[in-house]
PDB file of C-alpha atoms in Angstrom:
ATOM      1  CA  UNK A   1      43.630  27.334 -57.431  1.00  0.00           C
ATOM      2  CA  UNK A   2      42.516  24.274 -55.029  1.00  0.00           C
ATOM      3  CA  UNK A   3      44.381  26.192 -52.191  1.00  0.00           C
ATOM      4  CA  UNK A   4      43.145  29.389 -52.958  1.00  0.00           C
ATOM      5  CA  UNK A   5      39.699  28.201 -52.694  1.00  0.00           C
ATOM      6  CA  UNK A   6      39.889  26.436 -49.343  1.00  0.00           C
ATOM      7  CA  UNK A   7      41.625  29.217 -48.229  1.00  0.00           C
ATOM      8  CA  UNK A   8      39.108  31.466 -48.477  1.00  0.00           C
ATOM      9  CA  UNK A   9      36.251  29.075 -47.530  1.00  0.00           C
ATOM     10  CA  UNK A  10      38.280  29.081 -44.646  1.00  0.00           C
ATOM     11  CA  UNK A  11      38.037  32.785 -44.347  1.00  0.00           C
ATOM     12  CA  UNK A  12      34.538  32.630 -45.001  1.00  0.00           C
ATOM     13  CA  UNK A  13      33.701  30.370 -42.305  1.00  0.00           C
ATOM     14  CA  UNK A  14      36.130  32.345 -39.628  1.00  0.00           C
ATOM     15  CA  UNK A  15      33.892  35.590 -40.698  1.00  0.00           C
ATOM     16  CA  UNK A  16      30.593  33.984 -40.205  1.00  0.00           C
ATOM     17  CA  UNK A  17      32.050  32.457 -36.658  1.00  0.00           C
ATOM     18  CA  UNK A  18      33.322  35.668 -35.553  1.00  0.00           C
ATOM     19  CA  UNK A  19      29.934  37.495 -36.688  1.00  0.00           C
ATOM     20  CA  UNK A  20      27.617  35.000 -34.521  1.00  0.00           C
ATOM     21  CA  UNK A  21      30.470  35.106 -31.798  1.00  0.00           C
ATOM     22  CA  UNK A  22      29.766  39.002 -31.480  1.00  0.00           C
ATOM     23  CA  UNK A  23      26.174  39.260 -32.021  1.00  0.00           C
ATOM     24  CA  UNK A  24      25.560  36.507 -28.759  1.00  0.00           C
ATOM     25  CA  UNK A  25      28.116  38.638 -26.954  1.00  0.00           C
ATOM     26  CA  UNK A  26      26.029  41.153 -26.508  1.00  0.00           C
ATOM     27  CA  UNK A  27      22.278  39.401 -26.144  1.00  0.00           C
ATOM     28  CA  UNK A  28      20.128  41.637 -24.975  1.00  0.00           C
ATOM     29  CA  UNK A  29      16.386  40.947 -24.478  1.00  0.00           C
ATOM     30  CA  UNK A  30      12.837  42.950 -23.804  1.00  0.00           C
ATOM     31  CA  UNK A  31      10.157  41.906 -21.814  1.00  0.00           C
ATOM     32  CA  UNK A  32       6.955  42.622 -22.780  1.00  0.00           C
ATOM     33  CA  UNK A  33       7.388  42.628 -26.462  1.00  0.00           C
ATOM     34  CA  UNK A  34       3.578  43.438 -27.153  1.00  0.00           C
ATOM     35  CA  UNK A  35       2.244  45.565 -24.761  1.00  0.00           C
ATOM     36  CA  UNK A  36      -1.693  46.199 -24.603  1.00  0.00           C
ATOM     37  CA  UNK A  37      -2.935  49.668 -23.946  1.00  0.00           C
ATOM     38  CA  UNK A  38      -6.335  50.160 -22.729  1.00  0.00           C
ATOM     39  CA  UNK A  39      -7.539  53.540 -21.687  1.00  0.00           C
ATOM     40  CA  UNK A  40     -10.417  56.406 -21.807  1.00  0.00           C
ATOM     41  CA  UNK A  41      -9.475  59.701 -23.685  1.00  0.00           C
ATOM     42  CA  UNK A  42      -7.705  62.296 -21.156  1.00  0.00           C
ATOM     43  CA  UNK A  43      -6.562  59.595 -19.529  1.00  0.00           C
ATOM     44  CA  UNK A  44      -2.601  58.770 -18.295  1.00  0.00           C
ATOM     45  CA  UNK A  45      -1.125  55.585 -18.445  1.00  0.00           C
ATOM     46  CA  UNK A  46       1.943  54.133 -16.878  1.00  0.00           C
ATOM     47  CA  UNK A  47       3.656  50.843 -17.467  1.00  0.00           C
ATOM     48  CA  UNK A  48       7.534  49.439 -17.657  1.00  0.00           C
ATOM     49  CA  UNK A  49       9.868  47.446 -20.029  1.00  0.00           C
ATOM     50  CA  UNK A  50      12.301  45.164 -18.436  1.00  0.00           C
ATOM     51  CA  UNK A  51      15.656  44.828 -20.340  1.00  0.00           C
ATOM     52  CA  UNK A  52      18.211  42.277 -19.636  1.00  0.00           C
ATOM     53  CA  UNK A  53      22.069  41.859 -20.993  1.00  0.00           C
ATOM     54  CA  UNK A  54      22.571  38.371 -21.171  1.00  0.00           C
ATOM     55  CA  UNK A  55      26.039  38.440 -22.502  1.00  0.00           C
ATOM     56  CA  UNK A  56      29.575  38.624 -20.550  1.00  0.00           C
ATOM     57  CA  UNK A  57      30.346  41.951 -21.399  1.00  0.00           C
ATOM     58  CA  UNK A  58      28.948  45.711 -20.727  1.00  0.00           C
ATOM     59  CA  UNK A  59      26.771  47.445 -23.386  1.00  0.00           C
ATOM     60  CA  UNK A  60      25.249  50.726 -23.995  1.00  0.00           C
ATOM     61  CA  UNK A  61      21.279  50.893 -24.689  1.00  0.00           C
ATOM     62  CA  UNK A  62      19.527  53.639 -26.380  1.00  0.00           C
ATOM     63  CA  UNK A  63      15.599  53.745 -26.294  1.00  0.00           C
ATOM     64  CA  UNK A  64      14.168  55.556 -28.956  1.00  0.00           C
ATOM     65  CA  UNK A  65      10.762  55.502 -30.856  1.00  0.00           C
ATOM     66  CA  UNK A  66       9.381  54.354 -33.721  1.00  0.00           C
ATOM     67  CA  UNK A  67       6.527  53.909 -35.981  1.00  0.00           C
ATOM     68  CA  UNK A  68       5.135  51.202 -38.516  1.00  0.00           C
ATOM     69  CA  UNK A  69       3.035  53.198 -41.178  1.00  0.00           C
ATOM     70  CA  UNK A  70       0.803  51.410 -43.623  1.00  0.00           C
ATOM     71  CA  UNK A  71       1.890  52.113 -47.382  1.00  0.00           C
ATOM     72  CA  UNK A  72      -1.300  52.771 -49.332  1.00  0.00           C
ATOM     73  CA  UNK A  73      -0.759  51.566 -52.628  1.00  0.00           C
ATOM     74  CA  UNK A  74       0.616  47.727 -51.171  1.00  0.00           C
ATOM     75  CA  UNK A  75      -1.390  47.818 -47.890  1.00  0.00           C
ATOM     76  CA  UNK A  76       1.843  46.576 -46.459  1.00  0.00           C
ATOM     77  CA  UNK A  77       3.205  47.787 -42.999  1.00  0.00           C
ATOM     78  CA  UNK A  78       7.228  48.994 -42.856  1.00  0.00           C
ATOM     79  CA  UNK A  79       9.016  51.202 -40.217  1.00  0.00           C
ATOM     80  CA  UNK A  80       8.903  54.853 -40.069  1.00  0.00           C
ATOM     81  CA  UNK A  81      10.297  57.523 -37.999  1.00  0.00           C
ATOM     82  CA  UNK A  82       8.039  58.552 -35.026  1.00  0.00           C
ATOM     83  CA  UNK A  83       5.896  60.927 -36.172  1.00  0.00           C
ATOM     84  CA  UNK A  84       4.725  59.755 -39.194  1.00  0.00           C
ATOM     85  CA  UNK A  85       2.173  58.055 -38.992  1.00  0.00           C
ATOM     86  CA  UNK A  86      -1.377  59.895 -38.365  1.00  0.00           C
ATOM     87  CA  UNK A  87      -2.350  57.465 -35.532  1.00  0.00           C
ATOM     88  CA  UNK A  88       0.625  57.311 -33.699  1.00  0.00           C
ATOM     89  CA  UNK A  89       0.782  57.069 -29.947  1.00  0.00           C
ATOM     90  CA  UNK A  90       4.343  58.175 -29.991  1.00  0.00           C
ATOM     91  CA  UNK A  91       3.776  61.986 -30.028  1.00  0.00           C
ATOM     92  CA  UNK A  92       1.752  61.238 -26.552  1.00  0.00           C
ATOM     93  CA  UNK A  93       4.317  58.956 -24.847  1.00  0.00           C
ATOM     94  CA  UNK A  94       7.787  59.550 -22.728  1.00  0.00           C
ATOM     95  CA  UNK A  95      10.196  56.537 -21.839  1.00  0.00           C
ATOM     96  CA  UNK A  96      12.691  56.660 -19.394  1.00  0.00           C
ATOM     97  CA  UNK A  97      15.589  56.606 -19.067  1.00  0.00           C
ATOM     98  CA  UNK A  98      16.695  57.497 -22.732  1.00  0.00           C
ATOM     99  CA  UNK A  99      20.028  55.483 -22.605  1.00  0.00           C
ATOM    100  CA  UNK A 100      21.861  53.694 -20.155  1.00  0.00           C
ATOM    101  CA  UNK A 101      24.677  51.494 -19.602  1.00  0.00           C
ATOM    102  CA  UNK A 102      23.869  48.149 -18.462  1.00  0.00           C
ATOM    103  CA  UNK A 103      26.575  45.057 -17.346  1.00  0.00           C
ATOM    104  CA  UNK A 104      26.900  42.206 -17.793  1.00  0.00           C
ATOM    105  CA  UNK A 105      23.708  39.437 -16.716  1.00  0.00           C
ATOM    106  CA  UNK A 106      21.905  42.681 -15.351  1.00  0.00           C
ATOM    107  CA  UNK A 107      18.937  44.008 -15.454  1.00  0.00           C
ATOM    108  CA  UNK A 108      17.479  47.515 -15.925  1.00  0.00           C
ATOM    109  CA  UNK A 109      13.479  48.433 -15.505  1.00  0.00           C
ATOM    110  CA  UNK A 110      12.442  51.629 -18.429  1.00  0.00           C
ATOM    111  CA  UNK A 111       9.469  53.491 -17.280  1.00  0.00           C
ATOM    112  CA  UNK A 112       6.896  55.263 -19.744  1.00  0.00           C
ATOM    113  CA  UNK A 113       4.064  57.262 -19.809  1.00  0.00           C
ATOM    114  CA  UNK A 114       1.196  57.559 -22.383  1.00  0.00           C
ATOM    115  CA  UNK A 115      -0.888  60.745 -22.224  1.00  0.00           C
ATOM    116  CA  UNK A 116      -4.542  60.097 -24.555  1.00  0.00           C
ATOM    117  CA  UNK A 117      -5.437  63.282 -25.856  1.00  0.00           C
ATOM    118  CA  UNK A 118      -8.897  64.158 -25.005  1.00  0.00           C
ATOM    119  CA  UNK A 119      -9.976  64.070 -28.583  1.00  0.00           C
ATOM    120  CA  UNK A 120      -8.356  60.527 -29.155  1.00  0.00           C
ATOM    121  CA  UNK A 121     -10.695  57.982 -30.309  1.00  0.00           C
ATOM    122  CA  UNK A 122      -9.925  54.578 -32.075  1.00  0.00           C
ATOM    123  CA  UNK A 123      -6.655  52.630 -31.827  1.00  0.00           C
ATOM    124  CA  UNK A 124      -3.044  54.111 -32.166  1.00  0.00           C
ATOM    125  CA  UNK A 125       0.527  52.373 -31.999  1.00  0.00           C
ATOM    126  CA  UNK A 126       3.838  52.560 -31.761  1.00  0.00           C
ATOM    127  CA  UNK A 127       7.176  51.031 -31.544  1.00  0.00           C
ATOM    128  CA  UNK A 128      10.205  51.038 -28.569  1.00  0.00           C
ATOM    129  CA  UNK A 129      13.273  50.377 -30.164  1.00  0.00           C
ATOM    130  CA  UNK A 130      16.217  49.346 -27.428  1.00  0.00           C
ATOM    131  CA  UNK A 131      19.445  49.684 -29.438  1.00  0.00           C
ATOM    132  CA  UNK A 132      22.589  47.949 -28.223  1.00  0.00           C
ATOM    133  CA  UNK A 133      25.433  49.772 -28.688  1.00  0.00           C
ATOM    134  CA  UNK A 134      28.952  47.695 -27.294  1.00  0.00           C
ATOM    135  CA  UNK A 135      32.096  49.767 -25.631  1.00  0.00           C
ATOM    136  CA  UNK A 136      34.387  48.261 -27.573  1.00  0.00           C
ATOM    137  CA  UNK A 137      35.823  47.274 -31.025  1.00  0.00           C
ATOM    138  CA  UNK A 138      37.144  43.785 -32.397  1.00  0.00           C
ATOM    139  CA  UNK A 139      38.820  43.620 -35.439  1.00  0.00           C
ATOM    140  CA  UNK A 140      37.445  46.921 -37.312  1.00  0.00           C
ATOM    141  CA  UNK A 141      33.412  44.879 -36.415  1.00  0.00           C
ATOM    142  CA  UNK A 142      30.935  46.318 -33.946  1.00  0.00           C
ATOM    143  CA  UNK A 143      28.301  43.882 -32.906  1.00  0.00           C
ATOM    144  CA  UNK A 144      25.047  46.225 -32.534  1.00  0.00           C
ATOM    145  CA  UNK A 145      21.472  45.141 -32.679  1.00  0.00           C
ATOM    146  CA  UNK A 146      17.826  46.456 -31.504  1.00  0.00           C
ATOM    147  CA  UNK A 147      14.975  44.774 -30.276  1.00  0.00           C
ATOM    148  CA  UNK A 148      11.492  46.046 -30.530  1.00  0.00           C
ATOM    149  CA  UNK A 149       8.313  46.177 -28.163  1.00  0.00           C
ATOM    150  CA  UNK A 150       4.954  46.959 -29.998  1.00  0.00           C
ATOM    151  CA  UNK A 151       2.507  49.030 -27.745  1.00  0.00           C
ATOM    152  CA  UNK A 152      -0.954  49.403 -29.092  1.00  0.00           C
ATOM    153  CA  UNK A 153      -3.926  51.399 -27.964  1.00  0.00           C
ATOM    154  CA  UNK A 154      -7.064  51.391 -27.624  1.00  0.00           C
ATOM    155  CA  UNK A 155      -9.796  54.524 -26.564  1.00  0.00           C
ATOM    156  CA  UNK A 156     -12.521  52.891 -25.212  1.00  0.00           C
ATOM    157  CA  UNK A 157     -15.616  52.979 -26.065  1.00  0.00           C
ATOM    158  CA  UNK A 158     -14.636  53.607 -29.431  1.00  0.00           C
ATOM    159  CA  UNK A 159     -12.744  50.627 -30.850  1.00  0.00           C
ATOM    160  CA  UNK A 160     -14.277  49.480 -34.383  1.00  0.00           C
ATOM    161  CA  UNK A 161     -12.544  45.523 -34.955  1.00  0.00           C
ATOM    162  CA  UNK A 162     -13.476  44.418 -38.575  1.00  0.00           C
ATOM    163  CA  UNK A 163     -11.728  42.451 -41.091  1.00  0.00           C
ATOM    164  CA  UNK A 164     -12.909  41.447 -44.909  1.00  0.00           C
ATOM    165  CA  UNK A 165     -11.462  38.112 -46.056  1.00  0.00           C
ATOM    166  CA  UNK A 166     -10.814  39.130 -49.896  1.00  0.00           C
ATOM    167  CA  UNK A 167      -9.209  36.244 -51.558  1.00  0.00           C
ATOM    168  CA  UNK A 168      -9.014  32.733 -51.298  1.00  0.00           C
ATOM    169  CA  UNK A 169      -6.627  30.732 -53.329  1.00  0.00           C
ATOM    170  CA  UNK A 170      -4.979  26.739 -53.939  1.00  0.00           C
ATOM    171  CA  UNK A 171      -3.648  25.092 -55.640  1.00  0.00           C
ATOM    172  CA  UNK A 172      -1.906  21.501 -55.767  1.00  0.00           C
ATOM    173  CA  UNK A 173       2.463  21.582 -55.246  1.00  0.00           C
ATOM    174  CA  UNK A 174       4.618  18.233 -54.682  1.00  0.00           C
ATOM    175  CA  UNK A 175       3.908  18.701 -50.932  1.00  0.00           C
ATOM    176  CA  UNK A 176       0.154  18.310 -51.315  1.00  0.00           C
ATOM    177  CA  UNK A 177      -2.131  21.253 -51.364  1.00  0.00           C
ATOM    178  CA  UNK A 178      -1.303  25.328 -50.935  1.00  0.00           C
ATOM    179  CA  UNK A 179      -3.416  27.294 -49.732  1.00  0.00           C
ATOM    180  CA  UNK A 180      -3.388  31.070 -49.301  1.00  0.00           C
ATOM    181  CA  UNK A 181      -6.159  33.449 -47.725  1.00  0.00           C
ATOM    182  CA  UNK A 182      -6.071  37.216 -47.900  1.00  0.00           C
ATOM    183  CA  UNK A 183      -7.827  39.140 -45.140  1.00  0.00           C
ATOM    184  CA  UNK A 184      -7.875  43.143 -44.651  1.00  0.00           C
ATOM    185  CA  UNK A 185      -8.113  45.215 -41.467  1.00  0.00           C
ATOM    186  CA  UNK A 186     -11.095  47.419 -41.857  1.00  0.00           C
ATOM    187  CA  UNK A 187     -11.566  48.548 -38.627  1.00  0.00           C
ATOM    188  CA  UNK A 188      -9.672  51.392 -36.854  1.00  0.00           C
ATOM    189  CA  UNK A 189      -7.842  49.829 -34.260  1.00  0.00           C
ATOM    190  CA  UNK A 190      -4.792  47.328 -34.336  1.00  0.00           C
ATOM    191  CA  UNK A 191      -6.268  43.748 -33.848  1.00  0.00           C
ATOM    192  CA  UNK A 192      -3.729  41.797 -31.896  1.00  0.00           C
ATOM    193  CA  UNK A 193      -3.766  40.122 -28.124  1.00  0.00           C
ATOM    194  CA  UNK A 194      -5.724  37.861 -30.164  1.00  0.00           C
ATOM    195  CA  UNK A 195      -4.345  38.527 -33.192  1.00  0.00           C
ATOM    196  CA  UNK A 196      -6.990  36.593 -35.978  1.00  0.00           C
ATOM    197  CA  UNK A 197      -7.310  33.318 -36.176  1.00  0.00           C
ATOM    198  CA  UNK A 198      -8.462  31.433 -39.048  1.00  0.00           C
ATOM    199  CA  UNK A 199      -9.974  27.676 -39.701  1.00  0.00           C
ATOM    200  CA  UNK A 200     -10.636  26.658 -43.092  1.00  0.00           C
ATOM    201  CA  UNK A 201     -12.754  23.092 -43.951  1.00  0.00           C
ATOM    202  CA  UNK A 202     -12.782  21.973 -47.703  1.00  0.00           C
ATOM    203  CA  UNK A 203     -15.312  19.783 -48.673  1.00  0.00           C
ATOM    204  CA  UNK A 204     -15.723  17.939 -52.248  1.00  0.00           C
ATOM    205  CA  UNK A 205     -18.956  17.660 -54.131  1.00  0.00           C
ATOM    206  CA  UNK A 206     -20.038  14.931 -51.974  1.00  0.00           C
ATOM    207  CA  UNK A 207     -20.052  17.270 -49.153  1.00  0.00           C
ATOM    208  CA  UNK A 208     -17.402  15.297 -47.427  1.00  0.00           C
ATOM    209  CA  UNK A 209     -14.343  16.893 -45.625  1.00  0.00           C
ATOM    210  CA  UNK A 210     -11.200  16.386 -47.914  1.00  0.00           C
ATOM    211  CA  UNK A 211      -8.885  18.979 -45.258  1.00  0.00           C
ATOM    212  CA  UNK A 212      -9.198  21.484 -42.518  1.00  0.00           C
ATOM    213  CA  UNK A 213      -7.173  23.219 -40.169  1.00  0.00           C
ATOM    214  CA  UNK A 214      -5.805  26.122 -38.913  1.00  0.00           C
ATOM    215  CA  UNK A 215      -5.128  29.674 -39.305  1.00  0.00           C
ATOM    216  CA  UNK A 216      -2.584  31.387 -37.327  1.00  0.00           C
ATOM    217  CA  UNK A 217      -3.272  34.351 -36.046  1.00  0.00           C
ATOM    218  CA  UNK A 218      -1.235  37.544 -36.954  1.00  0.00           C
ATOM    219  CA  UNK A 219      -1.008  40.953 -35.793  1.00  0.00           C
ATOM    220  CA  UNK A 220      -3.092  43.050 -38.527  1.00  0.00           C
ATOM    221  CA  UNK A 221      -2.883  47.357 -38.725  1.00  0.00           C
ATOM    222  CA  UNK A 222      -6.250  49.257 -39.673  1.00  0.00           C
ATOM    223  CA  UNK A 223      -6.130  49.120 -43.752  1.00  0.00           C
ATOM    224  CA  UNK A 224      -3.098  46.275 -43.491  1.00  0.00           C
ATOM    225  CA  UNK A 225      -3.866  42.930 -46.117  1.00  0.00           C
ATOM    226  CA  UNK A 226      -2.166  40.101 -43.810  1.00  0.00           C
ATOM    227  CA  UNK A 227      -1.706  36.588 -46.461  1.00  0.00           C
ATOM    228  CA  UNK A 228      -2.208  33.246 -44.500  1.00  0.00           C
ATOM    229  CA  UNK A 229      -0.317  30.939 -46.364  1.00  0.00           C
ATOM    230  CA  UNK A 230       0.274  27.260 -45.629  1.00  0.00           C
ATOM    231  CA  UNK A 231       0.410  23.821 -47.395  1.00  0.00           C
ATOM    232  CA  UNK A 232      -2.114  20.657 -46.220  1.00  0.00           C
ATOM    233  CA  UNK A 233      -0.563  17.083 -47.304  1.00  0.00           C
ATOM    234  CA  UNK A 234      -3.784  16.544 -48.519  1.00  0.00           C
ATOM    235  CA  UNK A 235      -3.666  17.116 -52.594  1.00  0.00           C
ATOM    236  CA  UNK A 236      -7.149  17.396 -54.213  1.00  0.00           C
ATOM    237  CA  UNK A 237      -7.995  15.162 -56.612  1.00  0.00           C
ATOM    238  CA  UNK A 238      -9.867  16.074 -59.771  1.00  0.00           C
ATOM    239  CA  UNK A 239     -13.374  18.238 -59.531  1.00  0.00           C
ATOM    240  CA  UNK A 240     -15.091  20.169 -57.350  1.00  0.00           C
ATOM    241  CA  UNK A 241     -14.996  21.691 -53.936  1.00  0.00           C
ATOM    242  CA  UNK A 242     -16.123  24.438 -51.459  1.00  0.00           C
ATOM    243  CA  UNK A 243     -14.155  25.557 -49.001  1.00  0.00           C
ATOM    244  CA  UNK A 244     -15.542  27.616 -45.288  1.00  0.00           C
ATOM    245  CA  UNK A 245     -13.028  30.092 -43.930  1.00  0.00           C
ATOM    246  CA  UNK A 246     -14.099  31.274 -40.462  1.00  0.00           C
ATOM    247  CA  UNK A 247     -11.539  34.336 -38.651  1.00  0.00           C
ATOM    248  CA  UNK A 248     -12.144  34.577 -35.105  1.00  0.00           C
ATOM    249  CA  UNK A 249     -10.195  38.002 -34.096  1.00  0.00           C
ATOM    250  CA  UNK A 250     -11.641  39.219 -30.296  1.00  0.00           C
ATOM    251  CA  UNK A 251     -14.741  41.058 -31.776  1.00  0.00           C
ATOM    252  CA  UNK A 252     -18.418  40.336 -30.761  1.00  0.00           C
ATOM    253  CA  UNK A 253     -18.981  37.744 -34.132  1.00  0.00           C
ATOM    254  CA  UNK A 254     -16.737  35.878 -35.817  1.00  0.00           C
ATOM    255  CA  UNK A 255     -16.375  36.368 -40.237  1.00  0.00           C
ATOM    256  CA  UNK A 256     -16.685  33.651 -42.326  1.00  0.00           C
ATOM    257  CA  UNK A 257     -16.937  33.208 -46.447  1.00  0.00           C
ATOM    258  CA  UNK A 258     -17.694  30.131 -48.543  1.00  0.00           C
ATOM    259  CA  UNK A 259     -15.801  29.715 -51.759  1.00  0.00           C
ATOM    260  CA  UNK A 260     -15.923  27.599 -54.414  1.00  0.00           C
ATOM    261  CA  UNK A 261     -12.593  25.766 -56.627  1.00  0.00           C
ATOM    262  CA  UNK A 262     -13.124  23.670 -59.243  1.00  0.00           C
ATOM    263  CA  UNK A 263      -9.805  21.649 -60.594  1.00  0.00           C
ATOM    264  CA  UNK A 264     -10.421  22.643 -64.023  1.00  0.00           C
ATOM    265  CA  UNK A 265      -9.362  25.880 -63.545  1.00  0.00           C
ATOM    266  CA  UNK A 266      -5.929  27.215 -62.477  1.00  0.00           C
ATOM    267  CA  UNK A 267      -7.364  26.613 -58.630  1.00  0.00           C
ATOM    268  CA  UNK A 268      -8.473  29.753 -58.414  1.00  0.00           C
ATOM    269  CA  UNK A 269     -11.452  29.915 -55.735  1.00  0.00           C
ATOM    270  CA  UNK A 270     -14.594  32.190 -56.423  1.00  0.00           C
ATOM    271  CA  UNK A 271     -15.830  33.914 -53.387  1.00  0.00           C
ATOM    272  CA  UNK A 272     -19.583  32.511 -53.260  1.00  0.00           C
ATOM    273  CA  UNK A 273     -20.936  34.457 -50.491  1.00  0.00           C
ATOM    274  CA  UNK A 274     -20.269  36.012 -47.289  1.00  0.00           C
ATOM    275  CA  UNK A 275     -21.077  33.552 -44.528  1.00  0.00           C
ATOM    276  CA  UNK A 276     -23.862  35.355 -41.839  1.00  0.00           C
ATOM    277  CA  UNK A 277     -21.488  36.904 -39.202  1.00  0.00           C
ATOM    278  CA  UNK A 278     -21.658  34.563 -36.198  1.00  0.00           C
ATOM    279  CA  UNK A 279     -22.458  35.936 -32.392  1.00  0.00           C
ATOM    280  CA  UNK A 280     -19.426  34.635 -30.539  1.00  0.00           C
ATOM    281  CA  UNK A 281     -20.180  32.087 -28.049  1.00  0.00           C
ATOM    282  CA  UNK A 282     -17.940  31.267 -24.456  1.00  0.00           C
ATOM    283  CA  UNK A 283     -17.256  27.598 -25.548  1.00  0.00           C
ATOM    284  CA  UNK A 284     -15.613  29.370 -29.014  1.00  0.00           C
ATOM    285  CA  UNK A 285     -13.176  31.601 -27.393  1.00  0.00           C
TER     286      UNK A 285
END
C-alpha cells in the first residue's frame, strides 16, 4: 500500500509538471488588454492589438469575439457569445486577421475597426478573445489557452457615470476587522480607465479615527453590483462607530455615504444618509 501511494504521488506530481511545462510552452501575450474607445455616433474608429509568442515553439492564434452580459437576477457579469448582449460593440467591429500562425519569440500586429451606428448613444463593450491553438500533440495533452482584451465605448456627449453604494458591512475575524462594501453601476456606460476607487474612515463615538484606507478600484458594467472586500488589522473594540465611504470613479463629483455599526449587533452597518455628492477638485484626481 506504502508503494502504491508514493507511486502515484509520483504520478501526480509528473502530471502537474508536465501540465505547467506545456501551458509556458506556448505563452502567448496581448497588449493592450483594456482598450478605451472614445468616439461621436457615425463615427469609425481604428486601433491595433499586439500579440506576442513568447514560447520556443510555433502556435496557431484564432481571434474571435466575445461578450460579458450582466445576469439580471445576480447583477453578476459572465461571458456570452457575441451577440448577446443588447449593448454590444461587437456587431459594429471587424478584427483582422482572423487567425494566423505565429513562431516562436515573434510578434504579430491585429488591426480592427469599430463602426458607431448613428443612433448609438451611451457606452457599449466587448471582448477579443486570442486563442492559442499548438501544432502538435504530447502524450494524448494539448496545451491551449486564450487571453482576453476588453474594449469599451463610449458615444460622446452622452455618457451617464453613476454608481449607488448599497451596503456596508464588518465585522471582527482573527485577522482584525472585515470589511465589505457593495456598490452598483447605475449609469449606462462601463466605468473603467479609472475604474472606482473607494476610501473608507471609521471613527468611534469619540469621533476619533479607529481605521481607514483604501478601496481598489474595479471595472464595474451598467446594472453590475461589484463587492469591495478587505480586512484592516485594526479589530474594533466594543460600541459604537460611523464609518464615511467616499468612491471616486472619473465623473464630475465623487459619492459618498455615512453609516453607522454598533458592536452589539451582528456588525451589521445601517446606511445613515447619503453624503452631499462632492464637485471633484484637481488636487483629488
Amino acid at each position: 500500500m506504502r508503494y502504491k501511494e508514493v507511486w502515484m504521488k509520483r504520478l501526480w506530481l509528473a502530471a502537474i509538471l508536465f501540465f505547467i511545462a506545456s501551458v509556458n510552452a506556448y505563452a502567448v501575450s496581448v497588449q493592450p488588454s483594456v482598450v478605451k474607445i472614445q468616439a461621436a455616433a457615425g463615427e469609425t474608429k481604428n486601433g491595433t492589438f499586439d500579440v506576442y509568442n513568447r514560447s520556443d515553439k510555433e502556435v496557431y492564434i484564432k481571434v474571435n469575439l466575445k461578450d460579458w452580459v450582466v445576469d439580471k437576477k445576480t447583477s453578476k457579469r459572465d461571458f456570452s457569445n457575441a451577440g448577446n448582449n443588447p449593448k454590444t460593440l461587437t456587431d459594429w467591429m471587424i478584427v483582422e486577421p482572423e487567425g494566423f500562425l505565429l513562431g516562436p519569440d515573434k510578434h504579430q500586429t491585429v488591426r480592427y475597426t469599430v463602426k458607431v451606428p448613428k443612433d448609438a448613444k451611451g457606452g457599449y463593450w466587448g471582448l477579443t478573445c486570442f486563442t492559442t491553438k499548438p501544432l502538435e500533440k504530447k502524450g494524448g495533452v494539448v496545451a491551449a489557452g486564450e487571453v482576453v482584451s476588453f474594449l469599451g465605448l463610449e458615444v460622446t456627449n452622452t455618457i451617464e457615470k453613476k454608481i449607488e453604494i448599497r451596503d456596508i458591512k464588518a465585522y471582527n475575524d482573527a485577522k482584525g476587522m472585515k470589511l465589505r462594501v457593495e456598490i452598483k453601476n447605475i449609469g449606462n456606460a462601463p466605468i473603467f480607465m479609472p475604474a472606482p476607487d473607494g476610501k473608507y474612515v471609521i471613527k468611534n463615538g469619540k469621533n476619533e479615527t479607529v481605521a481607514k484606507g483604501d478601496l481598489k478600484g474595479q471595472m464595474s458594467l451598467p446594472e453590475e453590483i461589484i463587492e469591495y472586500e478587505l480586512v484592516d488589522p485594526v479589530k474594533l473594540e466594543a460600541g459604537e462607530y460611523t464609518a464615511v465611504i467616499f468612491f471616486d470613479y472619473g465623473a464630475s463629483k465623487m459619492m459618498g455615504k455615512k453609516a453607522k455599526l454598533s458592536t452589539a449587533s451582528k456588525y451589521d452597518w445601517t446606511i445613515l444618509e447619503e453624503i452631499k455628492e462632492k464637485k471633484q477638485t484637481p488636487a483629488a484626481k
